[in-house]
mmCIF file of C-alpha atoms and ligand atoms in Angstrom:
data_model
loop_
_atom_site.group_PDB
_atom_site.id
_atom_site.type_symbol
_atom_site.label_atom_id
_atom_site.label_comp_id
_atom_site.label_asym_id
_atom_site.label_seq_id
_atom_site.Cartn_x
_atom_site.Cartn_y
_atom_site.Cartn_z
ATOM 1 C CA UNK A 1 14.967 -0.423 -20.867
ATOM 2 C CA UNK A 2 18.169 -0.210 -22.864
ATOM 3 C CA UNK A 3 20.742 -2.828 -23.738
ATOM 4 C CA UNK A 4 23.247 -0.666 -21.892
ATOM 5 C CA UNK A 5 21.543 -1.064 -18.524
ATOM 6 C CA UNK A 6 23.281 -3.190 -15.919
ATOM 7 C CA UNK A 7 21.391 -6.158 -14.493
ATOM 8 C CA UNK A 8 21.188 -4.268 -11.194
ATOM 9 C CA UNK A 9 19.423 -1.330 -12.823
ATOM 10 C CA UNK A 10 17.060 -3.605 -14.767
ATOM 11 C CA UNK A 11 15.912 -5.096 -11.469
ATOM 12 C CA UNK A 12 15.353 -1.838 -9.570
ATOM 13 C CA UNK A 13 11.939 -0.614 -8.407
ATOM 14 C CA UNK A 14 12.728 3.027 -7.566
ATOM 15 C CA UNK A 15 10.934 5.078 -4.928
ATOM 16 C CA UNK A 16 8.318 7.486 -6.265
ATOM 17 C CA UNK A 17 8.461 10.784 -4.342
ATOM 18 C CA UNK A 18 5.357 12.900 -3.812
ATOM 19 C CA UNK A 19 5.002 15.341 -6.661
ATOM 20 C CA UNK A 20 6.291 18.914 -6.510
ATOM 21 C CA UNK A 21 4.033 20.745 -9.000
ATOM 22 C CA UNK A 22 4.973 24.305 -9.954
ATOM 23 C CA UNK A 23 1.494 25.733 -9.734
ATOM 24 C CA UNK A 24 0.679 29.055 -8.147
ATOM 25 C CA UNK A 25 -1.886 29.128 -5.329
ATOM 26 C CA UNK A 26 -1.613 25.445 -4.720
ATOM 27 C CA UNK A 27 -2.494 24.164 -1.245
ATOM 28 C CA UNK A 28 0.258 21.605 -1.052
ATOM 29 C CA UNK A 29 -0.480 19.022 1.623
ATOM 30 C CA UNK A 30 1.115 15.978 -0.018
ATOM 31 C CA UNK A 31 4.760 15.653 1.108
ATOM 32 C CA UNK A 32 4.798 16.539 4.815
ATOM 33 C CA UNK A 33 6.790 19.706 4.425
ATOM 34 C CA UNK A 34 6.582 22.229 7.242
ATOM 35 C CA UNK A 35 4.480 25.289 6.290
ATOM 36 C CA UNK A 36 6.406 27.712 8.502
ATOM 37 C CA UNK A 37 9.728 27.675 6.696
ATOM 38 C CA UNK A 38 13.213 27.472 8.185
ATOM 39 C CA UNK A 39 14.508 29.522 11.099
ATOM 40 C CA UNK A 40 15.474 33.038 9.914
ATOM 41 C CA UNK A 41 18.815 32.408 11.600
ATOM 42 C CA UNK A 42 19.371 29.358 9.403
ATOM 43 C CA UNK A 43 18.618 31.441 6.311
ATOM 44 C CA UNK A 44 21.038 34.144 7.458
ATOM 45 C CA UNK A 45 23.743 31.543 8.015
ATOM 46 C CA UNK A 46 23.177 30.090 4.541
ATOM 47 C CA UNK A 47 23.398 33.569 2.979
ATOM 48 C CA UNK A 48 26.578 34.278 4.925
ATOM 49 C CA UNK A 49 28.070 31.033 3.591
ATOM 50 C CA UNK A 50 27.634 32.053 -0.054
ATOM 51 C CA UNK A 51 30.969 33.578 -0.976
ATOM 52 C CA UNK A 52 34.522 32.953 -2.056
ATOM 53 C CA UNK A 53 34.792 29.979 0.296
ATOM 54 C CA UNK A 54 32.538 27.968 -2.040
ATOM 55 C CA UNK A 55 35.647 27.411 -4.169
ATOM 56 C CA UNK A 56 36.843 25.115 -1.368
ATOM 57 C CA UNK A 57 35.478 21.693 -0.538
ATOM 58 C CA UNK A 58 33.419 21.558 2.636
ATOM 59 C CA UNK A 59 34.608 19.751 5.764
ATOM 60 C CA UNK A 60 34.214 16.088 4.765
ATOM 61 C CA UNK A 61 33.247 15.239 8.356
ATOM 62 C CA UNK A 62 30.962 18.227 8.963
ATOM 63 C CA UNK A 63 32.461 18.409 12.472
ATOM 64 C CA UNK A 64 30.734 21.679 13.280
ATOM 65 C CA UNK A 65 27.354 20.131 12.579
ATOM 66 C CA UNK A 66 28.161 16.949 14.483
ATOM 67 C CA UNK A 67 29.064 19.151 17.447
ATOM 68 C CA UNK A 68 25.833 21.135 17.207
ATOM 69 C CA UNK A 69 23.773 17.917 17.046
ATOM 70 C CA UNK A 70 25.713 16.210 19.847
ATOM 71 C CA UNK A 71 25.318 19.263 22.063
ATOM 72 C CA UNK A 72 21.596 19.452 21.327
ATOM 73 C CA UNK A 73 21.005 15.770 22.038
ATOM 74 C CA UNK A 74 23.456 15.315 24.913
ATOM 75 C CA UNK A 75 25.691 12.773 23.161
ATOM 76 C CA UNK A 76 29.261 12.905 21.852
ATOM 77 C CA UNK A 77 30.280 13.838 18.310
ATOM 78 C CA UNK A 78 31.527 10.277 17.762
ATOM 79 C CA UNK A 79 27.929 9.122 18.245
ATOM 80 C CA UNK A 80 26.655 11.245 15.354
ATOM 81 C CA UNK A 81 26.593 10.546 11.613
ATOM 82 C CA UNK A 82 25.358 13.152 9.141
ATOM 83 C CA UNK A 83 24.180 12.724 5.559
ATOM 84 C CA UNK A 84 22.538 14.338 2.568
ATOM 85 C CA UNK A 85 19.001 13.962 3.896
ATOM 86 C CA UNK A 86 18.045 11.074 6.139
ATOM 87 C CA UNK A 87 17.245 9.082 2.999
ATOM 88 C CA UNK A 88 20.966 8.940 2.324
ATOM 89 C CA UNK A 89 21.658 8.065 5.961
ATOM 90 C CA UNK A 90 19.095 5.260 5.681
ATOM 91 C CA UNK A 91 20.680 4.004 2.460
ATOM 92 C CA UNK A 92 24.023 3.658 4.249
ATOM 93 C CA UNK A 93 22.258 1.947 7.159
ATOM 94 C CA UNK A 94 20.820 -0.688 4.823
ATOM 95 C CA UNK A 95 24.190 -1.437 3.261
ATOM 96 C CA UNK A 96 26.332 -1.006 6.351
ATOM 97 C CA UNK A 97 24.200 -2.522 9.115
ATOM 98 C CA UNK A 98 21.072 -4.224 7.794
ATOM 99 C CA UNK A 99 22.527 -6.369 5.010
ATOM 100 C CA UNK A 100 22.829 -9.583 7.012
ATOM 101 C CA UNK A 101 22.322 -13.306 6.562
ATOM 102 C CA UNK A 102 18.889 -13.197 8.207
ATOM 103 C CA UNK A 103 16.064 -11.083 6.790
ATOM 104 C CA UNK A 104 15.375 -7.726 8.368
ATOM 105 C CA UNK A 105 11.888 -6.886 9.665
ATOM 106 C CA UNK A 106 9.737 -3.837 9.004
ATOM 107 C CA UNK A 107 5.974 -3.165 9.053
ATOM 108 C CA UNK A 108 3.817 -4.025 6.020
ATOM 109 C CA UNK A 109 2.619 -0.425 6.037
ATOM 110 C CA UNK A 110 5.588 1.843 6.480
ATOM 111 C CA UNK A 111 8.014 4.157 4.728
ATOM 112 C CA UNK A 112 8.048 2.922 1.157
ATOM 113 C CA UNK A 113 11.747 3.637 0.732
ATOM 114 C CA UNK A 114 12.706 0.625 2.896
ATOM 115 C CA UNK A 115 11.798 -2.024 0.297
ATOM 116 C CA UNK A 116 13.524 0.116 -2.344
ATOM 117 C CA UNK A 117 16.817 0.029 -0.411
ATOM 118 C CA UNK A 118 16.357 -3.711 0.068
ATOM 119 C CA UNK A 119 16.129 -4.019 -3.707
ATOM 120 C CA UNK A 120 19.127 -1.787 -4.353
ATOM 121 C CA UNK A 121 21.409 -3.487 -1.832
ATOM 122 C CA UNK A 122 19.947 -7.008 -1.999
ATOM 123 C CA UNK A 123 18.882 -6.995 1.638
ATOM 124 C CA UNK A 124 16.515 -9.834 2.560
ATOM 125 C CA UNK A 125 13.394 -8.644 4.364
ATOM 126 C CA UNK A 126 10.112 -9.771 5.888
ATOM 127 C CA UNK A 127 7.192 -7.499 6.545
ATOM 128 C CA UNK A 128 5.241 -7.681 9.793
ATOM 129 C CA UNK A 129 1.556 -6.780 9.517
ATOM 130 C CA UNK A 130 0.356 -3.819 11.534
ATOM 131 C CA UNK A 131 -2.429 -4.603 13.998
ATOM 132 C CA UNK A 132 -6.033 -4.060 12.863
ATOM 133 C CA UNK A 133 -5.939 -0.585 14.414
ATOM 134 C CA UNK A 134 -2.812 0.130 12.294
ATOM 135 C CA UNK A 135 -0.496 0.216 15.308
ATOM 136 C CA UNK A 136 2.914 -1.478 15.485
ATOM 137 C CA UNK A 137 2.814 -4.422 17.937
ATOM 138 C CA UNK A 138 6.254 -4.910 19.432
ATOM 139 C CA UNK A 139 5.614 -8.551 20.318
ATOM 140 C CA UNK A 140 5.220 -9.375 16.626
ATOM 141 C CA UNK A 141 8.925 -8.580 16.136
ATOM 142 C CA UNK A 142 10.068 -11.313 18.530
ATOM 143 C CA UNK A 143 11.591 -13.619 15.937
ATOM 144 C CA UNK A 144 15.069 -14.217 14.525
ATOM 145 C CA UNK A 145 16.061 -11.309 12.300
ATOM 146 C CA UNK A 146 18.975 -9.494 10.682
ATOM 147 C CA UNK A 147 17.726 -6.156 11.992
ATOM 148 C CA UNK A 148 14.526 -4.210 12.632
ATOM 149 C CA UNK A 149 13.545 -0.823 11.215
ATOM 150 C CA UNK A 150 10.443 1.311 11.459
ATOM 151 C CA UNK A 151 9.551 4.991 11.613
ATOM 152 C CA UNK A 152 8.294 6.286 14.951
ATOM 153 C CA UNK A 153 5.773 7.806 14.591
ATOM 154 C CA UNK A 154 5.100 5.442 11.711
ATOM 155 C CA UNK A 155 4.542 6.776 8.205
ATOM 156 C CA UNK A 156 2.055 7.033 6.615
ATOM 157 C CA UNK A 157 -0.162 6.219 9.611
ATOM 158 C CA UNK A 158 1.188 8.789 12.105
ATOM 159 C CA UNK A 159 0.809 6.251 14.939
ATOM 160 C CA UNK A 160 3.346 6.396 17.761
ATOM 161 C CA UNK A 161 4.996 3.525 19.627
ATOM 162 C CA UNK A 162 5.599 4.688 23.234
ATOM 163 C CA UNK A 163 9.238 4.880 24.283
ATOM 164 C CA UNK A 164 8.730 2.180 26.933
ATOM 165 C CA UNK A 165 7.700 -0.216 24.152
ATOM 166 C CA UNK A 166 10.826 0.657 22.138
ATOM 167 C CA UNK A 167 12.877 -0.198 25.217
ATOM 168 C CA UNK A 168 11.017 -3.484 25.600
ATOM 169 C CA UNK A 169 11.896 -4.276 21.972
ATOM 170 C CA UNK A 170 15.571 -3.508 22.663
ATOM 171 C CA UNK A 171 15.575 -5.747 25.714
ATOM 172 C CA UNK A 172 14.088 -8.613 23.718
ATOM 173 C CA UNK A 173 16.228 -8.048 20.627
ATOM 174 C CA UNK A 174 19.911 -7.778 21.528
ATOM 175 C CA UNK A 175 21.579 -9.614 18.629
ATOM 176 C CA UNK A 176 20.706 -7.353 15.727
ATOM 177 C CA UNK A 177 20.502 -3.638 15.037
ATOM 178 C CA UNK A 178 17.251 -1.801 15.777
ATOM 179 C CA UNK A 179 16.798 1.348 13.684
ATOM 180 C CA UNK A 180 14.187 3.898 14.727
ATOM 181 C CA UNK A 181 13.466 6.415 11.957
ATOM 182 C CA UNK A 182 12.320 9.495 13.862
ATOM 183 C CA UNK A 183 11.527 11.755 10.907
ATOM 184 C CA UNK A 184 8.385 12.999 12.703
ATOM 185 C CA UNK A 185 9.226 12.537 16.380
ATOM 186 C CA UNK A 186 9.310 16.280 17.173
ATOM 187 C CA UNK A 187 5.570 16.588 16.527
ATOM 188 C CA UNK A 188 4.482 14.601 19.544
ATOM 189 C CA UNK A 189 6.804 11.679 20.208
ATOM 190 C CA UNK A 190 9.646 11.163 22.625
ATOM 191 C CA UNK A 191 13.008 10.456 21.010
ATOM 192 C CA UNK A 192 14.805 7.169 21.666
ATOM 193 C CA UNK A 193 18.182 8.960 21.457
ATOM 194 C CA UNK A 194 18.749 8.789 25.255
ATOM 195 C CA UNK A 195 18.445 4.980 25.001
ATOM 196 C CA UNK A 196 21.477 4.838 22.674
ATOM 197 C CA UNK A 197 23.699 5.268 25.764
ATOM 198 C CA UNK A 198 22.466 1.908 27.133
ATOM 199 C CA UNK A 199 21.658 -0.089 24.014
ATOM 200 C CA UNK A 200 24.654 -0.460 21.688
ATOM 201 C CA UNK A 201 22.473 -1.958 18.941
ATOM 202 C CA UNK A 202 20.120 1.040 18.728
ATOM 203 C CA UNK A 203 20.455 3.554 15.915
ATOM 204 C CA UNK A 204 18.138 6.564 15.795
ATOM 205 C CA UNK A 205 17.745 8.441 12.506
ATOM 206 C CA UNK A 206 16.365 11.973 12.266
ATOM 207 C CA UNK A 207 15.983 14.631 9.585
ATOM 208 C CA UNK A 208 15.899 18.415 9.383
ATOM 209 C CA UNK A 209 13.361 18.185 6.551
ATOM 210 C CA UNK A 210 10.180 18.082 8.611
ATOM 211 C CA UNK A 211 10.372 19.675 12.063
ATOM 212 C CA UNK A 212 13.125 22.126 11.082
ATOM 213 C CA UNK A 213 11.531 22.900 7.733
ATOM 214 C CA UNK A 214 14.711 22.382 5.708
ATOM 215 C CA UNK A 215 13.560 19.753 3.196
ATOM 216 C CA UNK A 216 15.282 21.733 0.449
ATOM 217 C CA UNK A 217 18.656 21.750 2.215
ATOM 218 C CA UNK A 218 18.969 17.941 2.487
ATOM 219 C CA UNK A 219 20.309 17.194 5.959
ATOM 220 C CA UNK A 220 19.702 14.083 8.041
ATOM 221 C CA UNK A 221 21.607 12.348 10.814
ATOM 222 C CA UNK A 222 21.900 9.229 12.919
ATOM 223 C CA UNK A 223 22.786 8.803 16.596
ATOM 224 C CA UNK A 224 24.101 5.589 18.109
ATOM 225 C CA UNK A 225 27.065 3.709 19.517
ATOM 226 C CA UNK A 226 30.400 4.731 17.952
ATOM 227 C CA UNK A 227 30.777 1.278 16.372
ATOM 228 C CA UNK A 228 27.495 1.675 14.484
ATOM 229 C CA UNK A 229 28.486 5.189 13.424
ATOM 230 C CA UNK A 230 31.825 3.885 12.166
ATOM 231 C CA UNK A 231 30.028 1.425 9.872
ATOM 232 C CA UNK A 232 28.125 4.344 8.324
ATOM 233 C CA UNK A 233 31.329 6.405 7.961
ATOM 234 C CA UNK A 234 32.960 3.504 6.145
ATOM 235 C CA UNK A 235 30.090 3.330 3.647
ATOM 236 C CA UNK A 236 29.985 7.126 3.275
ATOM 237 C CA UNK A 237 33.714 7.337 2.623
ATOM 238 C CA UNK A 238 33.347 4.665 -0.037
ATOM 239 C CA UNK A 239 30.546 6.575 -1.747
ATOM 240 C CA UNK A 240 30.813 10.381 -1.409
ATOM 241 C CA UNK A 241 33.294 12.159 0.849
ATOM 242 C CA UNK A 242 31.329 15.419 0.842
ATOM 243 C CA UNK A 243 27.627 14.640 1.187
ATOM 244 C CA UNK A 244 26.963 17.940 2.991
ATOM 245 C CA UNK A 245 27.926 21.125 1.212
ATOM 246 C CA UNK A 246 28.992 24.344 2.927
ATOM 247 C CA UNK A 247 25.508 25.864 2.796
ATOM 248 C CA UNK A 248 23.911 22.773 4.290
ATOM 249 C CA UNK A 249 26.392 22.632 7.156
ATOM 250 C CA UNK A 250 25.992 26.345 7.959
ATOM 251 C CA UNK A 251 22.194 26.271 7.760
ATOM 252 C CA UNK A 252 21.840 23.087 9.789
ATOM 253 C CA UNK A 253 24.122 24.338 12.572
ATOM 254 C CA UNK A 254 22.124 27.566 12.865
ATOM 255 C CA UNK A 255 18.840 25.622 12.835
ATOM 256 C CA UNK A 256 19.967 23.614 15.863
ATOM 257 C CA UNK A 257 21.037 26.766 17.660
ATOM 258 C CA UNK A 258 17.618 28.403 17.204
ATOM 259 C CA UNK A 259 15.706 26.308 19.705
ATOM 260 C CA UNK A 260 12.971 28.931 20.234
ATOM 261 C CA UNK A 261 11.904 29.027 16.610
ATOM 262 C CA UNK A 262 11.957 25.236 16.422
ATOM 263 C CA UNK A 263 9.775 24.812 19.489
ATOM 264 C CA UNK A 264 7.364 27.548 18.477
ATOM 265 C CA UNK A 265 6.789 26.164 14.968
ATOM 266 C CA UNK A 266 6.459 22.538 16.118
ATOM 267 C CA UNK A 267 3.897 23.665 18.670
ATOM 268 C CA UNK A 268 1.952 25.577 15.996
ATOM 269 C CA UNK A 269 1.813 22.450 13.804
ATOM 270 C CA UNK A 270 0.541 20.368 16.729
ATOM 271 C CA UNK A 271 -2.205 22.891 17.587
ATOM 272 C CA UNK A 272 -3.354 23.008 13.959
ATOM 273 C CA UNK A 273 -3.264 19.213 13.725
ATOM 274 C CA UNK A 274 -5.566 18.782 16.708
ATOM 275 C CA UNK A 275 -8.017 21.291 15.235
ATOM 276 C CA UNK A 276 -7.900 19.575 11.843
ATOM 277 C CA UNK A 277 -8.465 16.141 13.378
ATOM 278 C CA UNK A 278 -11.566 17.402 15.149
ATOM 279 C CA UNK A 279 -12.943 19.036 11.994
ATOM 280 C CA UNK A 280 -12.377 15.918 9.907
ATOM 281 C CA UNK A 281 -14.063 13.750 12.522
ATOM 282 C CA UNK A 282 -17.016 16.155 12.437
ATOM 283 C CA UNK A 283 -17.204 15.476 8.683
ATOM 284 C CA UNK A 284 -17.424 11.751 9.382
ATOM 285 C CA UNK A 285 -13.787 10.795 8.781
ATOM 286 C CA UNK A 286 -12.075 8.125 10.807
ATOM 287 C CA UNK A 287 -8.700 9.616 11.752
ATOM 288 C CA UNK A 288 -5.841 7.512 13.105
ATOM 289 C CA UNK A 289 -4.182 8.993 16.219
ATOM 290 C CA UNK A 290 -1.324 11.109 14.859
ATOM 291 C CA UNK A 291 1.877 12.186 16.573
ATOM 292 C CA UNK A 292 3.237 13.528 13.273
ATOM 293 C CA UNK A 293 2.800 16.582 11.034
ATOM 294 C CA UNK A 294 0.296 14.699 8.902
ATOM 295 C CA UNK A 295 -2.856 12.775 9.513
ATOM 296 C CA UNK A 296 -4.153 9.559 7.960
ATOM 297 C CA UNK A 297 -7.903 9.561 7.495
ATOM 298 C CA UNK A 298 -10.639 7.629 5.701
ATOM 299 C CA UNK A 299 -14.301 8.235 5.137
ATOM 300 C CA UNK A 300 -16.709 5.303 5.454
ATOM 301 C CA UNK A 301 -18.814 6.465 2.498
ATOM 302 C CA UNK A 302 -16.447 8.266 0.133
ATOM 303 C CA UNK A 303 -13.750 6.728 -2.029
ATOM 304 C CA UNK A 304 -10.317 8.118 -1.139
ATOM 305 C CA UNK A 305 -8.962 8.238 -4.677
ATOM 306 C CA UNK A 306 -12.033 10.124 -5.899
ATOM 307 C CA UNK A 307 -11.810 12.544 -2.994
ATOM 308 C CA UNK A 308 -8.126 13.171 -3.726
ATOM 309 C CA UNK A 309 -9.007 13.899 -7.361
ATOM 310 C CA UNK A 310 -11.825 16.230 -6.374
ATOM 311 C CA UNK A 311 -9.456 18.068 -4.030
ATOM 312 C CA UNK A 312 -6.919 18.385 -6.822
ATOM 313 C CA UNK A 313 -9.556 20.031 -9.036
ATOM 314 C CA UNK A 314 -9.776 22.627 -6.268
ATOM 315 C CA UNK A 315 -5.961 23.051 -6.269
ATOM 316 C CA UNK A 316 -5.461 21.125 -3.042
ATOM 317 C CA UNK A 317 -3.142 18.146 -3.179
ATOM 318 C CA UNK A 318 -2.924 15.373 -0.601
ATOM 319 C CA UNK A 319 -1.286 11.951 -0.843
ATOM 320 C CA UNK A 320 -3.148 8.802 -1.748
ATOM 321 C CA UNK A 321 -1.446 5.391 -1.813
ATOM 322 C CA UNK A 322 -2.992 2.739 -4.041
ATOM 323 C CA UNK A 323 -1.798 -0.038 -1.751
ATOM 324 C CA UNK A 324 -3.487 -2.942 0.021
ATOM 325 C CA UNK A 325 -5.034 -2.078 3.440
ATOM 326 C CA UNK A 326 -4.636 1.685 2.996
ATOM 327 C CA UNK A 327 -6.230 2.477 -0.363
ATOM 328 C CA UNK A 328 -9.189 4.151 1.358
ATOM 329 C CA UNK A 329 -6.990 6.545 3.332
ATOM 330 C CA UNK A 330 -5.802 10.032 2.528
ATOM 331 C CA UNK A 331 -2.553 11.249 3.994
ATOM 332 C CA UNK A 332 -2.893 14.945 4.674
ATOM 333 C CA UNK A 333 0.031 17.134 5.701
ATOM 334 C CA UNK A 334 -0.757 19.630 8.454
ATOM 335 C CA UNK A 335 -0.354 23.026 6.800
ATOM 336 C CA UNK A 336 -1.085 26.475 8.176
ATOM 337 C CA UNK A 337 -4.486 27.156 9.745
ATOM 338 C CA UNK A 338 -5.512 28.837 6.483
ATOM 339 C CA UNK A 339 -4.468 25.871 4.343
ATOM 340 C CA UNK A 340 -6.266 23.431 6.623
ATOM 341 C CA UNK A 341 -9.382 25.611 6.594
ATOM 342 C CA UNK A 342 -9.305 25.540 2.771
ATOM 343 C CA UNK A 343 -8.997 21.768 2.875
ATOM 344 C CA UNK A 344 -11.918 21.340 5.261
ATOM 345 C CA UNK A 345 -14.104 23.716 3.229
ATOM 346 C CA UNK A 346 -13.314 21.801 0.039
ATOM 347 C CA UNK A 347 -14.017 18.432 1.678
ATOM 348 C CA UNK A 348 -17.352 19.740 2.927
ATOM 349 C CA UNK A 349 -18.295 20.582 -0.668
ATOM 350 C CA UNK A 350 -17.028 17.291 -2.034
ATOM 351 C CA UNK A 351 -18.799 15.151 0.569
ATOM 352 C CA UNK A 352 -22.121 16.903 0.093
ATOM 353 C CA UNK A 353 -21.998 16.803 -3.718
HETATM 354 C C1 PLP B 1 10.580 12.315 5.067
HETATM 355 C C2 PLP B 1 11.076 11.024 5.609
HETATM 356 C C3 PLP B 1 12.418 10.664 5.527
HETATM 357 C C4 PLP B 1 13.398 11.374 4.642
HETATM 358 O O1 PLP B 1 13.758 12.585 5.009
HETATM 359 P P1 PLP B 1 14.903 13.365 4.246
HETATM 360 O O2 PLP B 1 15.803 13.741 5.365
HETATM 361 O O3 PLP B 1 14.215 14.524 3.617
HETATM 362 O O4 PLP B 1 15.574 12.474 3.261
HETATM 363 C C5 PLP B 1 12.840 9.505 6.143
HETATM 364 N N1 PLP B 1 11.976 8.707 6.771
HETATM 365 C C6 PLP B 1 10.674 8.987 6.825
HETATM 366 C C7 PLP B 1 9.752 8.064 7.515
HETATM 367 C C8 PLP B 1 10.189 10.145 6.231
HETATM 368 O O5 PLP B 1 8.880 10.403 6.231
#
């Protein structure tokens, strides 16, 4: 605290990202990165973009990328907003669409950035408790609200709300914006993007950080009715005209064009996840059904925080949240088969010690 801080800054409770330790030989299963790395075509495009042209500003509207995304998802470019990671897109969503007279709704166990944006932008919110099985119950959101937001699949649980349930929510909730944060949808969910053609209050947010393995490039986007997109453009153009640099635009476009690599690597993650779930269950873990590239698991007889510490001593890091209802869970990113085998071997040791 300093006397120079503004009142706004004094009141902030910033998000705490998963750590990024610089240790060699670390099995890093704590921040849901994709172990397979970006498409080689994306890397080539980024290399090709490093040259003289960097002296020039990038396209403030990233039209080329909007076109690539709109083509991929069967929408028009005017239905697409792009930002510096989906976190930035979400920030603009909170200010531009979710800051309303009535409180917005999101699950009590969800992406922990949502309450942070509420604090930053003074957005009123109410949390809706997940069911006892940690699923999102759509009927619980049937109440007056200034907007609704949740990840699907949810984070950090990995649980998926079926698309038919999302549509039921949209039918019941027509007077405020519904935001579906699909950071993990490519690992087993069905995107709600096609519904944006029929529901003008639906905004779907996605990222290239997880399924396209470009967390380091910082690219996210939103798809929805042109009026919703315009709200985000207004915020963006009042904040930073060039959120995507030339390398990010080039790499993201190429990533969308390389459908084969994308499908192959997503499939590999899913196969490894199913194997890991089975192995953890064999060790006595309760594992929530995951449609994401991570799993959320607890052991009835072993403390999660202690297990996370014991894993760390073996150079394996997973995420543990010291929060009500989930403090006995570990969130484990699905790595390569080798990384997951190392995790299972270490857990075997720890549980039998
Ligand atoms: C990872 C994640 C994001 C942020 O992704 P970036 O595009 O890397 O900013 C957004 N929402 C959820 C639920 C996430 O897990």
